[in-house]
């Protein structure tokens, strides 16, 4: 029995290196150093990220959403560097990890190609500000008030109160019309009268209609001029400047006033006679 125990002990001892203490001491030192590298690196990563955020917030016009996104990206990149450095201290071969990360990054990039495009467009919108929250914009075939500008998409509220979410890539890929970017807008109307009507009288009436509208900015000038001798009418172009919030009220108001005043003044507004005949034949 004692001999068997001695044989087992001898067998086990043969597998244990004579310098086991030194080896364990070396591993313990590497483990402690890796832990120190991780903790210090994490602290530095947070400090560097906070410094970046402080600098970005001092940049005029920098959007908070973009700042938060950049903060996360920078922090995670720094943490990857810290983790790889700590693993390297433990003797782990990090080359394979870098290859795996590169392959994974390529695969993710291909899979999220459209999302990355929307992100890039979102950054452009936030930095160059073709519009901001509250603006009325026509973009990607949608007209509405901007309620949110995000990194990947923007939210529009249409005049009939529909919520439409538009990918930023679709917005920047076409033209963008910021309808109320300026404080004033010009109302344009085309008004036709019959060839038998008095042009001078019609012009005076149109001038009176426009100038008597209290929301029209008369000091910016009013234009009433014959623009076209059409097939069945003499067309006037009517132009007046208004404050942007008053645009539709003035446009609708002037249109109604023209019809009412023309009826009072016996000035005719021609309509397509051909269409009328077609309807009668039907």
Coordinates of N, CA, C and O in Angstrom, one line a residue, residues 82-209:
X82 N -7.9 48.8 -24.8 CA -7.5 48.5 -23.5 C -7.6 47.0 -23.2 O -6.7 46.3 -22.7
X83 N -8.7 46.4 -23.7 CA -8.9 44.9 -23.5 C -7.8 44.1 -24.2 O -7.2 43.1 -23.7
X84 N -7.5 44.5 -25.5 CA -6.5 43.8 -26.3 C -5.1 44.0 -25.6 O -4.3 43.0 -25.6
X85 N -4.8 45.1 -25.1 CA -3.5 45.3 -24.4 C -3.4 44.5 -23.1 O -2.4 43.9 -22.8
X86 N -4.5 44.3 -22.4 CA -4.5 43.5 -21.2 C -4.4 42.0 -21.5 O -3.6 41.3 -20.9
X87 N -5.0 41.6 -22.6 CA -4.9 40.2 -23.0 C -3.5 39.9 -23.5 O -2.9 38.8 -23.3
X88 N -2.9 40.9 -24.2 CA -1.5 40.7 -24.6 C -0.5 40.5 -23.4 O 0.4 39.8 -23.5
X89 N -0.8 41.2 -22.3 CA 0.0 41.1 -21.1 C -0.1 39.7 -20.5 O 0.8 39.2 -19.9
X90 N -1.3 39.1 -20.7 CA -1.5 37.7 -20.2 C -0.8 36.7 -21.2 O -0.9 35.5 -20.9
X91 N -0.3 37.1 -22.3 CA 0.3 36.2 -23.2 C -0.6 35.7 -24.3 O -0.2 34.8 -25.1
X92 N -1.8 36.2 -24.4 CA -2.8 35.8 -25.4 C -2.4 36.5 -26.7 O -2.1 37.7 -26.8
X93 N -2.4 35.7 -27.8 CA -2.0 36.2 -29.1 C -3.2 37.1 -29.6 O -4.3 36.5 -29.9
X94 N -3.0 38.4 -29.7 CA -4.1 39.3 -30.1 C -4.2 39.5 -31.6 O -5.2 40.0 -32.1
X95 N -3.3 38.9 -32.4 CA -3.3 39.1 -33.8 C -4.6 38.4 -34.4 O -5.3 39.0 -35.2
X96 N -4.9 37.3 -33.8 CA -6.1 36.5 -34.3 C -7.4 37.3 -33.9 O -8.4 37.4 -34.7
X97 N -7.3 38.0 -32.7 CA -8.5 38.8 -32.3 C -8.7 39.9 -33.3 O -9.8 40.3 -33.6
X98 N -7.6 40.6 -33.7 CA -7.7 41.7 -34.6 C -8.3 41.3 -35.9 O -9.1 42.0 -36.5
X99 N -7.8 40.1 -36.4 CA -8.3 39.6 -37.6 C -9.8 39.3 -37.5 O -10.6 39.6 -38.5
X100 N -10.3 38.7 -36.4 CA -11.7 38.4 -36.2 C -12.5 39.7 -36.2 O -13.6 39.8 -36.8
X101 N -11.9 40.7 -35.4 CA -12.6 42.0 -35.4 C -12.8 42.7 -36.7 O -13.8 43.3 -37.1
X102 N -11.7 42.6 -37.5 CA -11.7 43.1 -38.9 C -12.8 42.5 -39.7 O -13.5 43.1 -40.4
X103 N -12.8 41.1 -39.7 CA -13.8 40.4 -40.5 C -15.2 40.7 -40.0 O -16.1 40.9 -40.8
X104 N -15.4 40.8 -38.7 CA -16.7 41.1 -38.1 C -17.1 42.5 -38.5 O -18.3 42.7 -38.9
X105 N -16.2 43.4 -38.5 CA -16.5 44.8 -38.9 C -16.9 44.9 -40.3 O -17.8 45.6 -40.7
X106 N -16.2 44.1 -41.2 CA -16.6 44.2 -42.6 C -18.0 43.6 -42.8 O -18.8 44.1 -43.6
X107 N -18.2 42.5 -42.2 CA -19.5 41.8 -42.3 C -20.7 42.7 -41.8 O -21.7 42.9 -42.4
X108 N -20.4 43.4 -40.6 CA -21.4 44.3 -40.1 C -21.6 45.5 -41.0 O -22.7 45.9 -41.2
X109 N -20.5 46.0 -41.6 CA -20.6 47.1 -42.5 C -21.4 46.8 -43.7 O -22.2 47.6 -44.1
X110 N -21.2 45.6 -44.3 CA -22.0 45.2 -45.4 C -23.5 45.0 -45.1 O -24.4 45.4 -45.8
X111 N -23.7 44.4 -43.9 CA -25.1 44.2 -43.5 C -25.8 45.5 -43.2 O -27.1 45.6 -43.4
X112 N -25.1 46.4 -42.6 CA -25.7 47.7 -42.2 C -25.4 48.8 -43.2 O -25.3 50.0 -42.8
X113 N -25.2 48.5 -44.5 CA -24.8 49.5 -45.4 C -25.8 50.6 -45.5 O -25.5 51.8 -45.5
X114 N -27.1 50.3 -45.6 CA -28.1 51.4 -45.7 C -28.2 52.2 -44.4 O -28.4 53.4 -44.4
X115 N -28.1 51.5 -43.2 CA -28.1 52.2 -41.9 C -26.9 53.1 -41.8 O -27.1 54.2 -41.3
X116 N -25.8 52.7 -42.2 CA -24.6 53.5 -42.2 C -24.7 54.7 -43.1 O -24.3 55.8 -42.8
X117 N -25.4 54.5 -44.3 CA -25.6 55.6 -45.2 C -26.6 56.6 -44.5 O -26.4 57.9 -44.6
X118 N -27.6 56.1 -43.8 CA -28.5 57.0 -43.1 C -27.8 57.8 -42.0 O -28.1 58.9 -41.7
X119 N -26.9 57.1 -41.3 CA -26.1 57.7 -40.3 C -25.3 58.8 -40.8 O -25.3 60.0 -40.2
X120 N -24.6 58.6 -41.9 CA -23.8 59.6 -42.5 C -24.7 60.8 -42.9 O -24.3 62.0 -42.8
X121 N -25.8 60.5 -43.5 CA -26.7 61.6 -43.9 C -27.2 62.4 -42.6 O -27.4 63.6 -42.7
X122 N -27.5 61.6 -41.6 CA -27.9 62.3 -40.3 C -26.9 63.2 -39.8 O -27.2 64.3 -39.3
X123 N -25.6 62.8 -39.9 CA -24.5 63.7 -39.4 C -24.4 64.9 -40.3 O -24.3 66.1 -39.8
X124 N -24.6 64.8 -41.6 CA -24.6 65.9 -42.5 C -25.7 66.9 -42.2 O -25.6 68.1 -42.1
X125 N -26.9 66.4 -41.9 CA -28.1 67.2 -41.6 C -27.8 68.0 -40.3 O -28.1 69.2 -40.2
X126 N -27.3 67.3 -39.3 CA -27.0 67.9 -38.0 C -25.9 69.0 -38.1 O -26.0 70.0 -37.5
X127 N -24.9 68.7 -38.9 CA -23.8 69.6 -39.0 C -24.1 70.8 -39.8 O -23.8 72.0 -39.5
X128 N -24.7 70.6 -41.0 CA -24.9 71.7 -42.0 C -26.3 72.3 -41.8 O -26.6 73.4 -42.4
X129 N -27.2 71.7 -41.1 CA -28.5 72.3 -40.7 C -29.3 72.9 -41.9 O -29.6 74.1 -41.9
X130 N -29.6 72.1 -42.9 CA -30.5 72.6 -43.9 C -31.9 72.8 -43.4 O -32.7 73.6 -44.0
X131 N -32.2 72.2 -42.2 CA -33.5 72.5 -41.5 C -33.3 72.2 -40.1 O -32.4 71.5 -39.7
X132 N -34.2 72.6 -39.2 CA -34.2 72.3 -37.8 C -35.6 72.0 -37.3 O -36.6 72.1 -38.1
X133 N -35.7 71.5 -36.1 CA -37.0 71.2 -35.6 C -37.9 72.4 -35.6 O -37.5 73.5 -35.2
X134 N -39.1 72.2 -36.1 CA -40.0 73.3 -36.2 C -40.2 73.9 -37.6 O -41.2 74.6 -37.9
X135 N -39.2 73.7 -38.5 CA -39.3 74.2 -39.8 C -40.3 73.3 -40.6 O -40.4 72.1 -40.4
X136 N -40.9 74.0 -41.6 CA -41.8 73.3 -42.5 C -40.9 73.0 -43.8 O -40.4 73.9 -44.4
X137 N -40.8 71.7 -44.1 CA -39.8 71.3 -45.1 C -40.5 70.4 -46.1 O -41.4 69.6 -45.8
X138 N -40.1 70.5 -47.4 CA -40.5 69.6 -48.4 C -39.2 68.8 -48.8 O -38.3 69.3 -49.3
X139 N -39.2 67.5 -48.4 CA -38.1 66.6 -48.7 C -38.6 65.2 -48.9 O -39.5 64.7 -48.2
X140 N -37.9 64.5 -49.8 CA -38.2 63.0 -50.0 C -39.7 62.9 -50.4 O -40.3 61.9 -50.1
X141 N -40.3 63.9 -51.1 CA -41.7 63.8 -51.5 C -42.7 64.0 -50.4 O -43.9 63.8 -50.6
X142 N -42.2 64.5 -49.2 CA -43.1 64.7 -48.1 C -43.0 66.2 -47.7 O -41.9 66.8 -47.6
X143 N -44.1 66.8 -47.4 CA -44.1 68.2 -46.8 C -44.7 68.1 -45.4 O -45.8 67.6 -45.2
X144 N -44.0 68.7 -44.5 CA -44.5 68.7 -43.1 C -43.6 69.5 -42.2 O -42.5 69.9 -42.6
X145 N -44.0 69.6 -41.0 CA -43.2 70.3 -39.9 C -42.3 69.3 -39.3 O -42.7 68.2 -39.0
X146 N -41.0 69.6 -39.2 CA -40.0 68.7 -38.6 C -40.2 68.7 -37.1 O -40.1 69.7 -36.4
X147 N -40.5 67.5 -36.6 CA -40.6 67.3 -35.1 C -39.4 66.7 -34.5 O -39.2 66.8 -33.3
X148 N -38.6 66.0 -35.3 CA -37.4 65.4 -34.7 C -36.4 65.2 -35.8 O -36.7 64.7 -36.9
X149 N -35.1 65.4 -35.5 CA -34.0 65.1 -36.4 C -33.1 64.2 -35.6 O -32.4 64.5 -34.7
X150 N -33.1 62.9 -36.1 CA -32.3 61.9 -35.5 C -31.0 61.5 -36.3 O -30.8 62.0 -37.4
X151 N -30.3 60.6 -35.7 CA -29.1 60.1 -36.4 C -29.4 59.3 -37.6 O -28.7 59.5 -38.7
X152 N -30.4 58.5 -37.6 CA -30.7 57.6 -38.7 C -32.0 58.1 -39.5 O -32.1 57.8 -40.7
X153 N -32.9 58.7 -38.9 CA -34.1 59.2 -39.6 C -34.6 60.5 -38.9 O -34.2 60.8 -37.8
X154 N -35.5 61.1 -39.7 CA -36.1 62.3 -39.2 C -37.7 62.2 -39.2 O -38.2 61.4 -40.0
X155 N -38.3 62.9 -38.3 CA -39.8 62.7 -38.2 C -40.5 64.0 -38.6 O -40.1 65.1 -38.2
X156 N -41.4 63.8 -39.6 CA -42.2 65.0 -40.1 C -43.7 64.8 -39.6 O -44.2 63.7 -39.6
X157 N -44.3 65.9 -39.3 CA -45.7 66.0 -39.1 C -46.4 66.7 -40.2 O -46.1 67.9 -40.4
X158 N -47.3 66.0 -40.9 CA -47.9 66.6 -42.1 C -49.0 67.6 -41.7 O -49.5 67.6 -40.5
X159 N -49.5 68.5 -42.6 CA -50.5 69.4 -42.2 C -51.8 68.8 -41.7 O -52.5 69.4 -40.9
X160 N -52.1 67.5 -42.1 CA -53.3 66.8 -41.6 C -52.9 65.9 -40.4 O -53.6 65.0 -40.1
X161 N -51.8 66.2 -39.7 CA -51.3 65.6 -38.5 C -51.0 64.1 -38.6 O -51.2 63.3 -37.7
X162 N -50.4 63.8 -39.7 CA -49.8 62.4 -39.8 C -48.3 62.5 -39.5 O -47.6 63.4 -39.8
X163 N -47.9 61.4 -38.8 CA -46.5 61.3 -38.4 C -45.8 60.4 -39.5 O -46.1 59.3 -39.7
X164 N -44.8 61.0 -40.1 CA -44.0 60.3 -41.2 C -42.5 60.3 -40.8 O -41.9 61.3 -40.6
X165 N -42.0 59.0 -40.7 CA -40.6 58.8 -40.4 C -39.8 58.6 -41.7 O -40.1 57.7 -42.5
X166 N -38.9 59.4 -42.0 CA -38.1 59.4 -43.3 C -36.7 59.1 -43.0 O -36.0 59.8 -42.2
X167 N -36.1 58.0 -43.6 CA -34.6 57.8 -43.5 C -33.9 59.0 -44.0 O -34.2 59.6 -45.0
X168 N -32.8 59.3 -43.2 CA -32.0 60.5 -43.6 C -31.4 60.4 -45.0 O -31.2 61.4 -45.6
X169 N -31.1 59.2 -45.4 CA -30.5 59.0 -46.7 C -31.4 59.5 -47.8 O -31.0 60.0 -48.8
X170 N -32.7 59.2 -47.6 CA -33.7 59.6 -48.6 C -33.8 61.1 -48.7 O -34.1 61.7 -49.7
X171 N -33.6 61.8 -47.5 CA -33.7 63.2 -47.5 C -32.6 63.9 -48.2 O -32.7 64.8 -49.0
X172 N -31.3 63.5 -47.9 CA -30.2 64.1 -48.5 C -29.9 63.7 -49.9 O -29.1 64.3 -50.6
X173 N -30.6 62.6 -50.4 CA -30.3 62.2 -51.8 C -31.1 63.1 -52.8 O -30.8 62.9 -54.0
X174 N -32.0 63.9 -52.3 CA -32.7 64.8 -53.3 C -32.7 66.2 -52.8 O -31.9 66.6 -51.9
X175 N -33.4 67.1 -53.4 CA -33.5 68.5 -53.1 C -34.3 68.6 -51.8 O -35.2 67.9 -51.5
X176 N -33.9 69.7 -51.0 CA -34.6 70.0 -49.7 C -35.1 71.4 -49.8 O -34.4 72.3 -50.1
X177 N -36.4 71.6 -49.7 CA -37.0 72.9 -49.7 C -37.4 73.3 -48.2 O -38.3 72.6 -47.7
X178 N -36.8 74.2 -47.7 CA -37.1 74.7 -46.3 C -38.1 75.9 -46.5 O -37.7 77.0 -46.8
X179 N -39.4 75.6 -46.3 CA -40.4 76.6 -46.7 C -40.4 77.8 -45.8 O -40.6 78.9 -46.3
X180 N -40.1 77.6 -44.5 CA -40.1 78.8 -43.7 C -38.7 79.1 -43.1 O -38.6 79.5 -42.0
X181 N -37.7 79.0 -43.9 CA -36.4 79.3 -43.5 C -36.2 80.8 -43.3 O -35.4 81.2 -42.4
X182 N -37.0 81.6 -44.0 CA -36.9 83.0 -43.8 C -38.2 83.6 -43.2 O -39.2 82.9 -43.2
X183 N -38.1 84.8 -42.7 CA -39.2 85.4 -41.9 C -40.3 85.8 -42.8 O -41.4 86.0 -42.4
X184 N -40.0 86.1 -44.1 CA -41.0 86.5 -45.1 C -41.1 85.6 -46.3 O -40.1 85.0 -46.7
X185 N -42.3 85.6 -46.9 CA -42.5 84.9 -48.2 C -43.3 85.7 -49.1 O -44.0 86.6 -48.7
X186 N -43.2 85.4 -50.4 CA -44.0 86.1 -51.4 C -45.1 85.3 -51.9 O -45.0 84.1 -52.2
X187 N -46.3 85.9 -51.8 CA -47.5 85.2 -52.3 C -47.7 85.5 -53.8 O -47.6 86.7 -54.3
X188 N -47.8 84.5 -54.7 CA -47.9 84.6 -56.1 C -49.3 84.1 -56.5 O -49.7 83.0 -56.2
X189 N -50.0 84.9 -57.2 CA -51.3 84.6 -57.8 C -51.4 84.9 -59.3 O -50.7 85.8 -59.8
X190 N -52.1 84.1 -60.0 CA -52.3 84.3 -61.4 C -53.9 84.5 -61.6 O -54.6 83.6 -61.3
X191 N -54.3 85.7 -62.1 CA -55.7 86.0 -62.2 C -56.0 86.3 -63.6 O -55.3 87.2 -64.2
X192 N -57.0 85.6 -64.2 CA -57.4 85.9 -65.6 C -58.7 86.7 -65.7 O -59.6 86.5 -64.9
X193 N -58.7 87.6 -66.7 CA -60.0 88.3 -67.0 C -60.3 88.1 -68.5 O -59.4 87.6 -69.3
X194 N -61.5 88.4 -68.9 CA -61.9 88.2 -70.3 C -61.3 89.3 -71.1 O -60.9 90.4 -70.7
X195 N -61.2 89.0 -72.5 CA -60.7 89.9 -73.4 C -61.6 91.2 -73.5 O -61.1 92.2 -73.9
X196 N -62.8 91.1 -73.2 CA -63.7 92.2 -73.3 C -63.7 93.1 -72.1 O -64.3 94.1 -72.1
X197 N -63.0 92.7 -71.0 CA -63.0 93.4 -69.8 C -61.9 94.5 -69.9 O -61.0 94.5 -70.7
X198 N -62.1 95.5 -69.0 CA -61.2 96.7 -69.0 C -59.9 96.3 -68.2 O -60.0 96.1 -67.0
X199 N -58.8 96.3 -68.9 CA -57.5 95.9 -68.2 C -57.1 96.9 -67.1 O -56.7 96.5 -66.0
X200 N -57.3 98.1 -67.4 CA -56.9 99.2 -66.4 C -57.7 99.1 -65.2 O -57.2 99.2 -64.0
X201 N -59.0 98.9 -65.4 CA -59.9 98.7 -64.2 C -59.6 97.5 -63.4 O -59.5 97.6 -62.2
X202 N -59.3 96.4 -64.1 CA -59.0 95.2 -63.4 C -57.7 95.3 -62.6 O -57.6 94.8 -61.5
X203 N -56.7 96.0 -63.2 CA -55.5 96.3 -62.5 C -55.7 97.1 -61.3 O -55.0 96.9 -60.2
X204 N -56.5 98.1 -61.3 CA -56.7 99.0 -60.2 C -57.4 98.2 -59.1 O -57.1 98.4 -57.9
X205 N -58.4 97.3 -59.5 CA -59.1 96.5 -58.5 C -58.2 95.6 -57.8 O -58.2 95.4 -56.5
X206 N -57.3 94.9 -58.5 CA -56.3 94.0 -58.0 C -55.4 94.7 -57.0 O -55.1 94.2 -55.9
X207 N -54.9 95.9 -57.4 CA -54.0 96.7 -56.5 C -54.7 97.0 -55.2 O -54.2 96.9 -54.1
X208 N -56.0 97.4 -55.3 CA -56.8 97.8 -54.2 C -57.0 96.6 -53.2 O -56.9 96.7 -52.0
X209 N -57.3 95.4 -53.8 CA -57.5 94.2 -53.0 C -56.3 93.8 -52.2 O -56.3 93.6 -51.0

